[in-house]
Amino acid sequence: MKPTVAILGAGALGEILAGGLLRAGWQLEELSLAVRREERCVELTERLGVACHLDPVAAVAGKRVVVVVVKPKDVPALLDQLKGALEGHQIVLSLAAGVPTTVFEKELGQVPVVRAMPNTPALVSEAVTAYAPGRYVTEESLKEAASVMEAVGKTVQLDENLMDAVTAVSGTGPAYLYLLAEALTDAAIREGLPRHAAQLLVDQTLKGTGALLAETELSPIKLRAQVTSPGGTTAAAVHVLEEAGFRAAVEDAVRAAAQRSREMGEAASEDDS
Ligand SMILES: NC(=O)c1ccc[n+]([C@@H]2O[C@H](COP(=O)([O-])OP(=O)(O)OC[C@H]3O[C@@H](n4cnc5c(N)ncnc54)[C@H](OP(=O)(O)O)[C@@H]3O)[C@@H](O)[C@H]2O)c1
C-alpha cells in the first residue's frame, strides 16, 4: 500500500524524490510539495503536475508521510511553522543531514520521526537509503516511511548513532566515485584514447562493476582476485595504488566526512536548545 506523501522542501533532492515516487506509481493527488518561492512552485507544478504550496501546513493536510527535505539550517524555521499542525496518524520522515530525531520530537511532541540518509542515484531510482527510527515510531509507521524511500532504491534500517557513518559512506559516496571516474578518464586520455571513448569505457566499467558487486554473492576481494593474474596488468596497477596509500586515503576521507557530519549535527542540536 502506498502512503500519501507531502514533500516539504522540493529543492534538488525533494524534486528527485517526487519524480521517483511518480515513476514508482504514486498518483498526482497522493503527493504534495512545499517550497518558499512562488516561482519555484510554478516551475514544479508545470514540470511534475503535483500540487505545490508555499505554506507547509497546507501541504501536509491529509498526507500520511511528511518528508522533510529542507537544508539542515532551515529545519528550525520549518518546525516553527509545523507546530501543532500534525495529526496523530502522520509520520515525519527527515532527510535533513545530521539533524537528530530528538530535534523534531522536542518541537513537534510525541510524533513518529524517522531519520533517513539517501543518495543522489535516487534520480535514476538506484539510491541506497539508511533509515533509523525515533522514539515514538511503531513498526507500521517505520514500514510506511521505508516504503517511500524504497520507491527510489534500496533501503537498510540502522540505529541512529550510525547515521554519521552512513553519510560518510553512501551519502558522500557518489562524490568519491565521480572523482575516481574523473581521474580514470584523464588517465585514459593521456594513454591516447579519444575523450568520448574514454568516458564510455570508464562510465560503463563503473556501472558494470557496481552491478557485479550488487548482484553476485561474491565479496570485492574475491571479484578482484578473479581479474588479477600473477605478474599481470591488474597486479601491476593495484601494487601502485597500494604503494600510493589508496586504501588509507579512502579511510581518512570517510573519517573526515563522518567527523564533519557529527559537527554539523551537534550545531543543529545546539541551535535548537
Ligand atoms: N542533495 C543530496 O545529495 C542529499 C543527499 C542526502 C540528504 N540531503 C538532504 O536533503 C536536504 C535538502 O538538500 P537539497 O540539496 O535538496 O537542498 P535545496 O536544493 O536547497 O532544497 C531545499 C528546499 O527547501 C525549501 N525550503 C526551505 N525552507 C522551507 C520551508 N520553511 N517551507 C517550505 N520549503 C522550504 C527551499 O525552497 P525555495 O527553493 O523556495 O527556497 C528549497 O526548495 C538537506 O537537508 C540535505 O542534507 C541531500
mmCIF file of C-alpha atoms and ligand atoms in Angstrom:
data_model
loop_
_atom_site.group_PDB
_atom_site.id
_atom_site.type_symbol
_atom_site.label_atom_id
_atom_site.label_comp_id
_atom_site.label_asym_id
_atom_site.label_seq_id
_atom_site.Cartn_x
_atom_site.Cartn_y
_atom_site.Cartn_z
ATOM 1 C CA MET A 1 0.000 0.000 0.000
ATOM 2 C CA LYS A 2 1.325 3.426 -0.949
ATOM 3 C CA PRO A 3 1.114 6.061 1.798
ATOM 4 C CA THR A 4 0.224 9.609 0.737
ATOM 5 C CA VAL A 5 3.281 11.865 0.883
ATOM 6 C CA ALA A 6 3.974 15.575 1.487
ATOM 7 C CA ILE A 7 7.465 16.721 0.470
ATOM 8 C CA LEU A 8 8.451 19.811 2.460
ATOM 9 C CA GLY A 9 11.378 21.379 0.606
ATOM 10 C CA ALA A 10 11.126 20.424 -3.051
ATOM 11 C CA GLY A 11 14.635 21.571 -3.991
ATOM 12 C CA ALA A 12 17.202 19.304 -5.665
ATOM 13 C CA LEU A 13 16.592 16.163 -3.584
ATOM 14 C CA GLY A 14 12.882 16.846 -2.978
ATOM 15 C CA GLU A 15 12.206 17.052 -6.705
ATOM 16 C CA ILE A 16 14.215 13.867 -7.341
ATOM 17 C CA LEU A 17 12.113 12.097 -4.700
ATOM 18 C CA ALA A 18 8.826 13.387 -6.139
ATOM 19 C CA GLY A 19 9.883 12.225 -9.619
ATOM 20 C CA GLY A 20 10.872 8.816 -8.227
ATOM 21 C CA LEU A 21 7.526 8.379 -6.447
ATOM 22 C CA LEU A 22 5.629 9.225 -9.650
ATOM 23 C CA ARG A 23 7.760 6.722 -11.609
ATOM 24 C CA ALA A 24 7.033 4.122 -8.925
ATOM 25 C CA GLY A 25 3.272 4.532 -9.404
ATOM 26 C CA TRP A 26 2.196 7.191 -6.891
ATOM 27 C CA GLN A 27 -0.725 9.223 -8.287
ATOM 28 C CA LEU A 28 -0.519 13.022 -8.537
ATOM 29 C CA GLU A 29 -3.192 13.503 -5.870
ATOM 30 C CA GLU A 30 -1.299 11.227 -3.455
ATOM 31 C CA LEU A 31 1.554 13.757 -3.336
ATOM 32 C CA SER A 32 2.030 17.391 -2.358
ATOM 33 C CA LEU A 33 5.027 19.701 -2.312
ATOM 34 C CA ALA A 34 6.053 22.798 -0.360
ATOM 35 C CA VAL A 35 8.744 25.391 -1.116
ATOM 36 C CA ARG A 36 9.277 29.029 -0.124
ATOM 37 C CA ARG A 37 9.456 30.780 -3.515
ATOM 38 C CA GLU A 38 6.437 31.148 -5.730
ATOM 39 C CA GLU A 39 8.407 30.848 -8.998
ATOM 40 C CA ARG A 40 9.820 27.512 -7.823
ATOM 41 C CA CYS A 41 6.268 26.317 -7.057
ATOM 42 C CA VAL A 42 5.067 27.280 -10.546
ATOM 43 C CA GLU A 43 8.075 25.547 -12.130
ATOM 44 C CA LEU A 44 7.459 22.335 -10.139
ATOM 45 C CA THR A 45 3.745 22.230 -10.890
ATOM 46 C CA GLU A 46 4.450 22.691 -14.603
ATOM 47 C CA ARG A 47 7.128 20.000 -14.599
ATOM 48 C CA LEU A 48 5.594 17.359 -12.330
ATOM 49 C CA GLY A 49 1.888 18.229 -12.142
ATOM 50 C CA VAL A 50 1.932 17.778 -8.356
ATOM 51 C CA ALA A 51 0.158 20.361 -6.143
ATOM 52 C CA CYS A 52 2.703 22.787 -4.692
ATOM 53 C CA HIS A 53 2.158 25.035 -1.645
ATOM 54 C CA LEU A 54 4.015 27.965 -0.132
ATOM 55 C CA ASP A 55 2.571 27.040 3.264
ATOM 56 C CA PRO A 56 3.910 23.701 4.576
ATOM 57 C CA VAL A 57 0.823 23.341 6.797
ATOM 58 C CA ALA A 58 -1.367 23.281 3.669
ATOM 59 C CA ALA A 59 0.960 20.714 2.085
ATOM 60 C CA VAL A 60 0.757 18.258 4.996
ATOM 61 C CA ALA A 61 -3.051 18.297 5.253
ATOM 62 C CA GLY A 62 -4.379 14.775 4.687
ATOM 63 C CA LYS A 63 -0.953 13.283 3.940
ATOM 64 C CA ARG A 64 0.355 10.277 5.840
ATOM 65 C CA VAL A 65 4.159 10.674 5.459
ATOM 66 C CA VAL A 66 5.626 14.168 5.822
ATOM 67 C CA VAL A 67 9.088 14.196 4.250
ATOM 68 C CA VAL A 68 11.394 16.981 5.432
ATOM 69 C CA VAL A 69 13.907 17.827 2.695
ATOM 70 C CA VAL A 70 14.916 21.377 3.611
ATOM 71 C CA LYS A 71 18.555 22.252 4.343
ATOM 72 C CA PRO A 72 19.525 21.401 7.948
ATOM 73 C CA LYS A 73 19.822 25.123 8.779
ATOM 74 C CA ASP A 74 16.192 25.661 7.680
ATOM 75 C CA VAL A 75 14.775 22.869 9.864
ATOM 76 C CA PRO A 76 14.113 25.082 12.963
ATOM 77 C CA ALA A 77 12.065 27.615 10.943
ATOM 78 C CA LEU A 78 10.084 24.813 9.288
ATOM 79 C CA LEU A 79 9.376 23.187 12.665
ATOM 80 C CA ASP A 80 8.092 26.535 13.961
ATOM 81 C CA GLN A 81 5.638 26.608 11.050
ATOM 82 C CA LEU A 82 4.573 22.997 11.659
ATOM 83 C CA LYS A 83 3.988 23.278 15.426
ATOM 84 C CA GLY A 84 0.515 21.958 16.242
ATOM 85 C CA ALA A 85 -0.235 21.218 12.585
ATOM 86 C CA LEU A 86 0.465 17.479 12.551
ATOM 87 C CA GLU A 87 -2.205 14.938 13.394
ATOM 88 C CA GLY A 88 -1.700 11.683 15.300
ATOM 89 C CA HIS A 89 -1.620 9.486 12.194
ATOM 90 C CA GLN A 90 1.187 11.420 10.479
ATOM 91 C CA ILE A 91 4.797 10.261 10.248
ATOM 92 C CA VAL A 92 7.747 12.620 9.810
ATOM 93 C CA LEU A 93 10.495 11.289 7.532
ATOM 94 C CA SER A 94 13.514 13.590 7.740
ATOM 95 C CA LEU A 95 16.225 13.532 5.101
ATOM 96 C CA ALA A 96 17.995 16.574 6.608
ATOM 97 C CA ALA A 97 21.630 15.532 7.066
ATOM 98 C CA GLY A 98 22.862 15.472 10.628
ATOM 99 C CA VAL A 99 19.630 16.587 12.325
ATOM 100 C CA PRO A 100 18.748 14.154 15.151
ATOM 101 C CA THR A 101 15.189 12.826 15.581
ATOM 102 C CA THR A 102 15.159 14.413 19.081
ATOM 103 C CA VAL A 103 15.153 17.888 17.464
ATOM 104 C CA PHE A 104 11.826 17.039 15.776
ATOM 105 C CA GLU A 105 10.378 15.310 18.863
ATOM 106 C CA LYS A 106 11.232 18.312 21.041
ATOM 107 C CA GLU A 107 9.473 20.752 18.713
ATOM 108 C CA LEU A 108 6.557 18.624 17.484
ATOM 109 C CA GLY A 109 5.773 16.464 20.512
ATOM 110 C CA GLN A 110 5.293 12.689 20.509
ATOM 111 C CA VAL A 111 5.197 12.259 16.723
ATOM 112 C CA PRO A 112 6.792 9.292 14.961
ATOM 113 C CA VAL A 113 10.009 10.555 13.346
ATOM 114 C CA VAL A 114 12.186 8.511 11.006
ATOM 115 C CA ARG A 115 15.588 9.885 10.041
ATOM 116 C CA ALA A 116 16.968 8.779 6.695
ATOM 117 C CA MET A 117 20.014 9.384 4.529
ATOM 118 C CA PRO A 118 19.554 8.664 0.814
ATOM 119 C CA ASN A 119 21.953 9.469 -2.003
ATOM 120 C CA THR A 120 21.624 11.126 -5.400
ATOM 121 C CA PRO A 121 21.371 7.960 -7.553
ATOM 122 C CA ALA A 122 17.734 8.382 -6.441
ATOM 123 C CA LEU A 123 17.493 10.321 -9.707
ATOM 124 C CA VAL A 124 17.649 7.003 -11.582
ATOM 125 C CA SER A 125 15.846 5.024 -8.826
ATOM 126 C CA GLU A 126 19.181 3.482 -7.728
ATOM 127 C CA ALA A 127 19.626 5.211 -4.365
ATOM 128 C CA VAL A 128 20.571 3.484 -1.175
ATOM 129 C CA THR A 129 18.889 4.881 1.934
ATOM 130 C CA ALA A 130 19.717 4.055 5.523
ATOM 131 C CA TYR A 131 16.957 4.923 7.976
ATOM 132 C CA ALA A 132 16.613 4.988 11.743
ATOM 133 C CA PRO A 133 13.504 5.187 13.907
ATOM 134 C CA GLY A 134 12.979 7.882 16.520
ATOM 135 C CA ARG A 135 11.435 7.292 19.935
ATOM 136 C CA TYR A 136 7.730 7.212 19.030
ATOM 137 C CA VAL A 137 7.885 5.132 15.851
ATOM 138 C CA THR A 138 5.776 1.974 15.558
ATOM 139 C CA GLU A 139 6.594 -0.993 13.289
ATOM 140 C CA GLU A 140 3.802 0.094 10.949
ATOM 141 C CA SER A 141 4.912 3.720 10.665
ATOM 142 C CA LEU A 142 8.513 2.607 10.106
ATOM 143 C CA LYS A 143 7.414 0.351 7.232
ATOM 144 C CA GLU A 144 5.433 3.165 5.630
ATOM 145 C CA ALA A 145 8.326 5.624 5.878
ATOM 146 C CA ALA A 146 10.692 2.998 4.410
ATOM 147 C CA SER A 147 8.271 2.325 1.537
ATOM 148 C CA VAL A 148 8.674 5.951 0.425
ATOM 149 C CA MET A 149 12.446 5.571 0.139
ATOM 150 C CA GLU A 150 12.123 2.110 -1.481
ATOM 151 C CA ALA A 151 10.475 3.918 -4.393
ATOM 152 C CA VAL A 152 13.891 5.340 -5.327
ATOM 153 C CA GLY A 153 16.196 2.415 -4.498
ATOM 154 C CA LYS A 154 17.284 0.038 -1.753
ATOM 155 C CA THR A 155 16.971 0.628 1.983
ATOM 156 C CA VAL A 156 18.561 -0.588 5.197
ATOM 157 C CA GLN A 157 17.465 0.006 8.799
ATOM 158 C CA LEU A 158 20.164 1.030 11.281
ATOM 159 C CA ASP A 159 20.498 2.691 14.682
ATOM 160 C CA GLU A 160 20.513 6.461 14.601
ATOM 161 C CA ASN A 161 24.017 6.659 16.081
ATOM 162 C CA LEU A 162 25.352 5.172 12.809
ATOM 163 C CA MET A 163 23.899 7.887 10.565
ATOM 164 C CA ASP A 164 27.118 9.941 10.507
ATOM 165 C CA ALA A 165 28.955 6.877 9.214
ATOM 166 C CA VAL A 166 26.225 6.352 6.595
ATOM 167 C CA THR A 167 26.550 9.981 5.495
ATOM 168 C CA ALA A 168 30.296 9.478 5.070
ATOM 169 C CA VAL A 169 29.965 6.209 3.124
ATOM 170 C CA SER A 170 26.880 6.265 0.879
ATOM 171 C CA GLY A 171 25.643 9.871 1.246
ATOM 172 C CA THR A 172 29.029 11.237 0.200
ATOM 173 C CA GLY A 173 29.922 8.080 -1.734
ATOM 174 C CA PRO A 174 28.878 9.225 -5.218
ATOM 175 C CA ALA A 175 31.470 12.045 -4.985
ATOM 176 C CA TYR A 176 34.292 9.524 -4.324
ATOM 177 C CA LEU A 177 33.279 7.556 -7.404
ATOM 178 C CA TYR A 178 32.925 10.718 -9.525
ATOM 179 C CA LEU A 179 36.480 11.640 -8.524
ATOM 180 C CA LEU A 180 37.664 8.156 -9.499
ATOM 181 C CA ALA A 181 35.787 8.437 -12.818
ATOM 182 C CA GLU A 182 37.409 11.817 -13.477
ATOM 183 C CA ALA A 183 40.913 10.559 -12.697
ATOM 184 C CA LEU A 184 40.450 7.367 -14.730
ATOM 185 C CA THR A 185 39.075 9.279 -17.730
ATOM 186 C CA ASP A 186 42.011 11.735 -17.627
ATOM 187 C CA ALA A 187 44.453 8.827 -17.408
ATOM 188 C CA ALA A 188 42.738 7.116 -20.355
ATOM 189 C CA ILE A 189 43.063 10.273 -22.450
ATOM 190 C CA ARG A 190 46.740 10.537 -21.524
ATOM 191 C CA GLU A 191 47.142 6.956 -22.795
ATOM 192 C CA GLY A 192 45.865 8.159 -26.170
ATOM 193 C CA LEU A 193 42.153 7.305 -26.073
ATOM 194 C CA PRO A 194 39.692 9.813 -27.567
ATOM 195 C CA ARG A 195 37.574 11.552 -24.888
ATOM 196 C CA HIS A 196 34.223 10.051 -25.948
ATOM 197 C CA ALA A 197 35.672 6.532 -25.863
ATOM 198 C CA ALA A 198 37.459 7.187 -22.549
ATOM 199 C CA GLN A 199 34.189 8.353 -20.978
ATOM 200 C CA LEU A 200 32.213 5.381 -22.270
ATOM 201 C CA LEU A 201 34.882 2.921 -21.086
ATOM 202 C CA VAL A 202 35.010 4.462 -17.611
ATOM 203 C CA ASP A 203 31.269 5.013 -17.103
ATOM 204 C CA GLN A 204 30.322 1.530 -18.212
ATOM 205 C CA THR A 205 33.160 -0.035 -16.194
ATOM 206 C CA LEU A 206 31.833 1.658 -13.038
ATOM 207 C CA LYS A 207 28.235 0.714 -13.842
ATOM 208 C CA GLY A 208 29.047 -2.903 -14.703
ATOM 209 C CA THR A 209 31.302 -3.343 -11.682
ATOM 210 C CA GLY A 210 28.597 -1.899 -9.432
ATOM 211 C CA ALA A 211 26.107 -4.365 -10.888
ATOM 212 C CA LEU A 212 28.503 -7.277 -10.264
ATOM 213 C CA LEU A 213 29.065 -6.162 -6.664
ATOM 214 C CA ALA A 214 25.342 -5.765 -6.031
ATOM 215 C CA GLU A 215 24.112 -8.845 -7.865
ATOM 216 C CA THR A 216 26.652 -11.570 -7.102
ATOM 217 C CA GLU A 217 27.202 -13.025 -3.651
ATOM 218 C CA LEU A 218 30.942 -12.507 -4.065
ATOM 219 C CA SER A 219 32.999 -10.098 -1.939
ATOM 220 C CA PRO A 220 35.098 -7.371 -3.605
ATOM 221 C CA ILE A 221 38.214 -9.327 -2.597
ATOM 222 C CA LYS A 222 37.021 -12.437 -4.497
ATOM 223 C CA LEU A 223 35.890 -10.395 -7.507
ATOM 224 C CA ARG A 224 39.267 -8.639 -7.614
ATOM 225 C CA ALA A 225 41.115 -11.950 -7.332
ATOM 226 C CA GLN A 226 39.173 -13.157 -10.396
ATOM 227 C CA VAL A 227 40.636 -10.363 -12.526
ATOM 228 C CA THR A 228 44.173 -10.467 -11.100
ATOM 229 C CA SER A 229 46.690 -12.917 -12.564
ATOM 230 C CA PRO A 230 50.162 -13.173 -11.033
ATOM 231 C CA GLY A 231 52.535 -10.714 -12.690
ATOM 232 C CA GLY A 232 49.736 -9.336 -14.867
ATOM 233 C CA THR A 233 48.443 -5.851 -15.621
ATOM 234 C CA THR A 234 45.955 -5.670 -12.725
ATOM 235 C CA ALA A 235 48.604 -6.780 -10.225
ATOM 236 C CA ALA A 236 50.929 -4.032 -11.507
ATOM 237 C CA ALA A 237 48.223 -1.373 -11.220
ATOM 238 C CA VAL A 238 46.972 -2.447 -7.786
ATOM 239 C CA HIS A 239 50.542 -2.506 -6.470
ATOM 240 C CA VAL A 240 50.949 1.159 -7.490
ATOM 241 C CA LEU A 241 47.631 2.123 -5.843
ATOM 242 C CA GLU A 242 48.522 0.325 -2.597
ATOM 243 C CA GLU A 243 52.012 1.911 -2.553
ATOM 244 C CA ALA A 244 50.417 5.334 -3.063
ATOM 245 C CA GLY A 245 48.245 4.821 0.022
ATOM 246 C CA PHE A 246 44.906 4.426 -1.795
ATOM 247 C CA ARG A 247 43.306 2.382 0.982
ATOM 248 C CA ALA A 248 44.491 4.730 3.762
ATOM 249 C CA ALA A 249 43.307 7.771 1.787
ATOM 250 C CA VAL A 250 39.809 6.263 1.462
ATOM 251 C CA GLU A 251 39.713 5.521 5.198
ATOM 252 C CA ASP A 252 40.862 9.057 6.056
ATOM 253 C CA ALA A 253 38.278 10.564 3.677
ATOM 254 C CA VAL A 254 35.430 8.599 5.258
ATOM 255 C CA ARG A 255 36.632 9.509 8.759
ATOM 256 C CA ALA A 256 36.782 13.225 7.806
ATOM 257 C CA ALA A 257 33.263 13.136 6.329
ATOM 258 C CA ALA A 258 31.838 11.333 9.396
ATOM 259 C CA GLN A 259 33.503 13.849 11.706
ATOM 260 C CA ARG A 260 32.102 16.769 9.671
ATOM 261 C CA SER A 261 28.645 15.167 9.795
ATOM 262 C CA ARG A 262 28.904 14.863 13.608
ATOM 263 C CA GLU A 263 29.948 18.520 13.907
ATOM 264 C CA MET A 264 27.024 19.628 11.732
ATOM 265 C CA GLY A 265 24.609 17.507 13.771
ATOM 266 C CA GLU A 266 25.899 18.993 17.026
ATOM 267 C CA ALA A 267 25.436 22.510 15.601
ATOM 268 C CA ALA A 268 21.848 21.639 14.579
ATOM 269 C CA SER A 269 21.068 20.307 18.093
ATOM 270 C CA GLU A 270 22.628 23.385 19.763
ATOM 271 C CA ASP A 271 20.640 25.782 17.506
ATOM 272 C CA ASP A 272 17.549 24.078 18.813
ATOM 273 C CA SER A 273 18.394 24.119 22.525
HETATM 274 N N1 LIG B 1 21.385 16.576 -2.305
HETATM 275 C C1 LIG B 1 21.843 15.444 -1.758
HETATM 276 O O1 LIG B 1 22.661 14.703 -2.291
HETATM 277 C C2 LIG B 1 21.326 14.997 -0.420
HETATM 278 C C3 LIG B 1 21.544 13.676 -0.003
HETATM 279 C C4 LIG B 1 21.037 13.297 1.252
HETATM 280 C C5 LIG B 1 20.354 14.213 2.029
HETATM 281 N N2 LIG B 1 20.192 15.505 1.599
HETATM 282 C C6 LIG B 1 19.485 16.449 2.465
HETATM 283 O O2 LIG B 1 18.369 16.948 1.757
HETATM 284 C C7 LIG B 1 18.098 18.256 2.204
HETATM 285 C C8 LIG B 1 17.846 19.150 1.003
HETATM 286 O O3 LIG B 1 19.002 19.239 0.200
HETATM 287 P P1 LIG B 1 18.902 19.843 -1.277
HETATM 288 O O4 LIG B 1 20.239 19.699 -1.868
HETATM 289 O O5 LIG B 1 17.726 19.293 -1.978
HETATM 290 O O6 LIG B 1 18.608 21.419 -0.903
HETATM 291 P P2 LIG B 1 17.924 22.552 -1.801
HETATM 292 O O7 LIG B 1 18.056 22.251 -3.246
HETATM 293 O O8 LIG B 1 18.435 23.863 -1.273
HETATM 294 O O9 LIG B 1 16.368 22.448 -1.437
HETATM 295 C C9 LIG B 1 15.833 22.874 -0.235
HETATM 296 C C10 LIG B 1 14.397 23.292 -0.496
HETATM 297 O O10 LIG B 1 13.799 23.575 0.758
HETATM 298 C C11 LIG B 1 12.855 24.603 0.564
HETATM 299 N N3 LIG B 1 12.520 25.189 1.864
HETATM 300 C C12 LIG B 1 13.346 25.729 2.790
HETATM 301 N N4 LIG B 1 12.639 26.134 3.870
HETATM 302 C C13 LIG B 1 11.340 25.826 3.625
HETATM 303 C C14 LIG B 1 10.133 25.990 4.358
HETATM 304 N N5 LIG B 1 10.117 26.533 5.565
HETATM 305 N N6 LIG B 1 8.980 25.573 3.793
HETATM 306 C C15 LIG B 1 8.962 25.003 2.564
HETATM 307 N N7 LIG B 1 10.080 24.820 1.817
HETATM 308 C C16 LIG B 1 11.263 25.230 2.346
HETATM 309 C C17 LIG B 1 13.542 25.543 -0.397
HETATM 310 O O11 LIG B 1 12.562 26.320 -1.026
HETATM 311 P P3 LIG B 1 12.954 27.510 -2.042
HETATM 312 O O12 LIG B 1 13.569 26.834 -3.250
HETATM 313 O O13 LIG B 1 11.646 28.117 -2.381
HETATM 314 O O14 LIG B 1 13.910 28.386 -1.294
HETATM 315 C C18 LIG B 1 14.218 24.531 -1.347
HETATM 316 O O15 LIG B 1 13.359 24.239 -2.426
HETATM 317 C C19 LIG B 1 19.250 18.704 3.063
HETATM 318 O O16 LIG B 1 18.868 18.679 4.421
HETATM 319 C C20 LIG B 1 20.309 17.676 2.810
HETATM 320 O O17 LIG B 1 21.069 17.429 3.978
HETATM 321 C C21 LIG B 1 20.643 15.901 0.390
#
